[in-house]
Amino acid sequence: IHTGRFAIALFDKFTGVGVRAFLDTNKLVNWPETRAWFLKLKSKTEQDSERLLAEIIDAGSTTVSLREITVAASFLSSKKLGPVHFCRGCGESVPVNEGTLCGGCRGLLPFT
């Protein structure tokens, strides 16, 4: 669901209990290039891509905050995916009813 926020919510599809993870801007004080990039304080041409990547790697999860959540019942689904097996292309799990290849191996991912 697009909310205009940069976060991910992982939750139990039956109870709605879960966690929301987000980049906490209050934790970026020691990571100036990451802060400038995330808050768009520098243009793309002004950014130091190598330094940015190094900061992100060095920071690891220290810039992320977690919050316990409960997703509203109207967003929950009791739809079952059924049994799973392993994709014959990459080895990750995939619902049997989706075939022998996952969506990624079928070229459906928006990234490489």
PDB file of C-alpha atoms in Angstrom:
ATOM      1  CA  ILE A   1       0.000   0.000   0.000  1.00  0.00           C
ATOM      2  CA  HIS A   2       1.524   3.302  -1.052  1.00  0.00           C
ATOM      3  CA  THR A   3       1.517   5.720   1.883  1.00  0.00           C
ATOM      4  CA  GLY A   4       4.256   8.087   0.765  1.00  0.00           C
ATOM      5  CA  ARG A   5       6.592   6.689   3.407  1.00  0.00           C
ATOM      6  CA  PHE A   6       9.794   4.699   2.967  1.00  0.00           C
ATOM      7  CA  ALA A   7       9.238   1.672   5.215  1.00  0.00           C
ATOM      8  CA  ILE A   8       8.371  -1.990   5.218  1.00  0.00           C
ATOM      9  CA  ALA A   9       5.802  -3.737   7.377  1.00  0.00           C
ATOM     10  CA  LEU A  10       6.008  -7.461   8.041  1.00  0.00           C
ATOM     11  CA  PHE A  11       3.083  -9.063   9.832  1.00  0.00           C
ATOM     12  CA  ASP A  12       1.170 -12.257  10.513  1.00  0.00           C
ATOM     13  CA  LYS A  13      -1.531 -12.471   7.851  1.00  0.00           C
ATOM     14  CA  PHE A  14      -4.055 -13.917  10.297  1.00  0.00           C
ATOM     15  CA  THR A  15      -3.531 -11.771  13.419  1.00  0.00           C
ATOM     16  CA  GLY A  16      -2.082  -8.601  11.899  1.00  0.00           C
ATOM     17  CA  VAL A  17       0.617  -8.458  14.580  1.00  0.00           C
ATOM     18  CA  GLY A  18       3.968  -7.428  13.169  1.00  0.00           C
ATOM     19  CA  VAL A  19       6.744  -4.907  12.901  1.00  0.00           C
ATOM     20  CA  ARG A  20       7.389  -1.828  10.783  1.00  0.00           C
ATOM     21  CA  ALA A  21      11.000  -1.037   9.843  1.00  0.00           C
ATOM     22  CA  PHE A  22      12.066   2.389   8.613  1.00  0.00           C
ATOM     23  CA  LEU A  23      15.164   4.500   8.072  1.00  0.00           C
ATOM     24  CA  ASP A  24      15.259   6.712  11.153  1.00  0.00           C
ATOM     25  CA  THR A  25      16.515  10.171  10.166  1.00  0.00           C
ATOM     26  CA  ASN A  26      17.389  10.872  13.817  1.00  0.00           C
ATOM     27  CA  LYS A  27      20.017   8.124  13.538  1.00  0.00           C
ATOM     28  CA  LEU A  28      21.759   9.636  10.503  1.00  0.00           C
ATOM     29  CA  VAL A  29      23.846  12.162  12.447  1.00  0.00           C
ATOM     30  CA  ASN A  30      27.014  10.027  12.027  1.00  0.00           C
ATOM     31  CA  TRP A  31      26.276   9.279   8.373  1.00  0.00           C
ATOM     32  CA  PRO A  32      26.288  12.681   6.586  1.00  0.00           C
ATOM     33  CA  GLU A  33      26.392  11.368   3.008  1.00  0.00           C
ATOM     34  CA  THR A  34      23.488   9.002   3.690  1.00  0.00           C
ATOM     35  CA  ARG A  35      21.542  11.804   5.344  1.00  0.00           C
ATOM     36  CA  ALA A  36      22.167  14.168   2.416  1.00  0.00           C
ATOM     37  CA  TRP A  37      21.100  11.483  -0.068  1.00  0.00           C
ATOM     38  CA  PHE A  38      17.978  10.401   1.820  1.00  0.00           C
ATOM     39  CA  LEU A  39      16.779  13.933   2.527  1.00  0.00           C
ATOM     40  CA  LYS A  40      17.774  15.085  -0.972  1.00  0.00           C
ATOM     41  CA  LEU A  41      20.062  17.790   0.403  1.00  0.00           C
ATOM     42  CA  LYS A  42      22.504  17.300  -2.487  1.00  0.00           C
ATOM     43  CA  SER A  43      21.826  16.952  -6.175  1.00  0.00           C
ATOM     44  CA  LYS A  44      22.735  13.643  -7.798  1.00  0.00           C
ATOM     45  CA  THR A  45      25.848  15.210  -9.346  1.00  0.00           C
ATOM     46  CA  GLU A  46      27.026  16.502  -5.937  1.00  0.00           C
ATOM     47  CA  GLN A  47      26.719  13.109  -4.264  1.00  0.00           C
ATOM     48  CA  ASP A  48      29.761  10.957  -3.595  1.00  0.00           C
ATOM     49  CA  SER A  49      28.406   7.542  -4.631  1.00  0.00           C
ATOM     50  CA  GLU A  50      31.368   5.570  -3.279  1.00  0.00           C
ATOM     51  CA  ARG A  51      31.177   7.301   0.104  1.00  0.00           C
ATOM     52  CA  LEU A  52      27.396   6.843   0.193  1.00  0.00           C
ATOM     53  CA  LEU A  53      27.638   3.113  -0.453  1.00  0.00           C
ATOM     54  CA  ALA A  54      30.435   2.766   2.110  1.00  0.00           C
ATOM     55  CA  GLU A  55      28.347   4.600   4.723  1.00  0.00           C
ATOM     56  CA  ILE A  56      25.289   2.458   4.058  1.00  0.00           C
ATOM     57  CA  ILE A  57      27.365  -0.712   4.407  1.00  0.00           C
ATOM     58  CA  ASP A  58      29.168   0.550   7.524  1.00  0.00           C
ATOM     59  CA  ALA A  59      25.942   1.739   9.159  1.00  0.00           C
ATOM     60  CA  GLY A  60      24.219  -1.587   8.592  1.00  0.00           C
ATOM     61  CA  SER A  61      21.043  -1.739  10.634  1.00  0.00           C
ATOM     62  CA  THR A  62      22.079   1.049  13.046  1.00  0.00           C
ATOM     63  CA  THR A  63      20.043   3.608  11.087  1.00  0.00           C
ATOM     64  CA  VAL A  64      16.871   1.523  11.100  1.00  0.00           C
ATOM     65  CA  SER A  65      14.177   1.724  13.763  1.00  0.00           C
ATOM     66  CA  LEU A  66      11.457  -0.818  14.430  1.00  0.00           C
ATOM     67  CA  ARG A  67       7.950  -0.285  15.713  1.00  0.00           C
ATOM     68  CA  GLU A  68       5.471  -2.968  16.706  1.00  0.00           C
ATOM     69  CA  ILE A  69       2.248  -2.732  14.711  1.00  0.00           C
ATOM     70  CA  THR A  70      -1.122  -4.367  14.353  1.00  0.00           C
ATOM     71  CA  VAL A  71      -2.530  -4.240  10.840  1.00  0.00           C
ATOM     72  CA  ALA A  72      -6.253  -3.483  10.607  1.00  0.00           C
ATOM     73  CA  ALA A  73      -8.454  -6.508  10.000  1.00  0.00           C
ATOM     74  CA  SER A  74      -9.701  -5.070   6.693  1.00  0.00           C
ATOM     75  CA  PHE A  75      -6.178  -5.529   5.255  1.00  0.00           C
ATOM     76  CA  LEU A  76      -5.743  -9.124   6.384  1.00  0.00           C
ATOM     77  CA  SER A  77      -6.294 -12.147   4.212  1.00  0.00           C
ATOM     78  CA  SER A  78      -6.917 -15.739   5.105  1.00  0.00           C
ATOM     79  CA  LYS A  79      -6.100 -16.796   1.547  1.00  0.00           C
ATOM     80  CA  LYS A  80      -3.732 -19.734   1.689  1.00  0.00           C
ATOM     81  CA  LEU A  81      -0.959 -20.149  -0.841  1.00  0.00           C
ATOM     82  CA  GLY A  82      -1.001 -23.914  -0.420  1.00  0.00           C
ATOM     83  CA  PRO A  83       2.023 -26.168  -0.426  1.00  0.00           C
ATOM     84  CA  VAL A  84       5.418 -24.856  -1.471  1.00  0.00           C
ATOM     85  CA  HIS A  85       8.409 -26.390  -3.206  1.00  0.00           C
ATOM     86  CA  PHE A  86      11.750 -25.099  -4.399  1.00  0.00           C
ATOM     87  CA  CYS A  87      12.182 -23.181  -7.624  1.00  0.00           C
ATOM     88  CA  ARG A  88      14.219 -25.247 -10.059  1.00  0.00           C
ATOM     89  CA  GLY A  89      16.007 -22.084 -11.190  1.00  0.00           C
ATOM     90  CA  CYS A  90      17.186 -20.403  -7.970  1.00  0.00           C
ATOM     91  CA  GLY A  91      16.218 -22.791  -5.190  1.00  0.00           C
ATOM     92  CA  GLU A  92      13.994 -20.342  -3.279  1.00  0.00           C
ATOM     93  CA  SER A  93      10.570 -21.464  -2.102  1.00  0.00           C
ATOM     94  CA  VAL A  94       7.591 -20.949  -4.410  1.00  0.00           C
ATOM     95  CA  PRO A  95       3.924 -22.014  -4.151  1.00  0.00           C
ATOM     96  CA  VAL A  96       3.366 -25.260  -6.068  1.00  0.00           C
ATOM     97  CA  ASN A  97       0.387 -23.721  -7.896  1.00  0.00           C
ATOM     98  CA  GLU A  98       2.721 -21.127  -9.497  1.00  0.00           C
ATOM     99  CA  GLY A  99       4.754 -23.749 -11.332  1.00  0.00           C
ATOM    100  CA  THR A 100       8.330 -24.964 -11.133  1.00  0.00           C
ATOM    101  CA  LEU A 101       9.924 -21.521 -11.546  1.00  0.00           C
ATOM    102  CA  CYS A 102       9.427 -18.523  -9.266  1.00  0.00           C
ATOM    103  CA  GLY A 103       8.431 -15.126 -10.651  1.00  0.00           C
ATOM    104  CA  GLY A 104      12.029 -13.964 -10.458  1.00  0.00           C
ATOM    105  CA  CYS A 105      13.295 -16.786 -12.643  1.00  0.00           C
ATOM    106  CA  ARG A 106      10.437 -16.123 -15.040  1.00  0.00           C
ATOM    107  CA  GLY A 107      11.719 -12.526 -15.450  1.00  0.00           C
ATOM    108  CA  LEU A 108       8.978 -10.818 -13.427  1.00  0.00           C
ATOM    109  CA  LEU A 109      11.179  -8.933 -10.928  1.00  0.00           C
ATOM    110  CA  PRO A 110      11.526  -5.174 -11.314  1.00  0.00           C
ATOM    111  CA  PHE A 111      15.241  -5.414 -10.437  1.00  0.00           C
ATOM    112  CA  THR A 112      18.319  -7.428 -11.410  1.00  0.00           C
TER     113      THR A 112
END
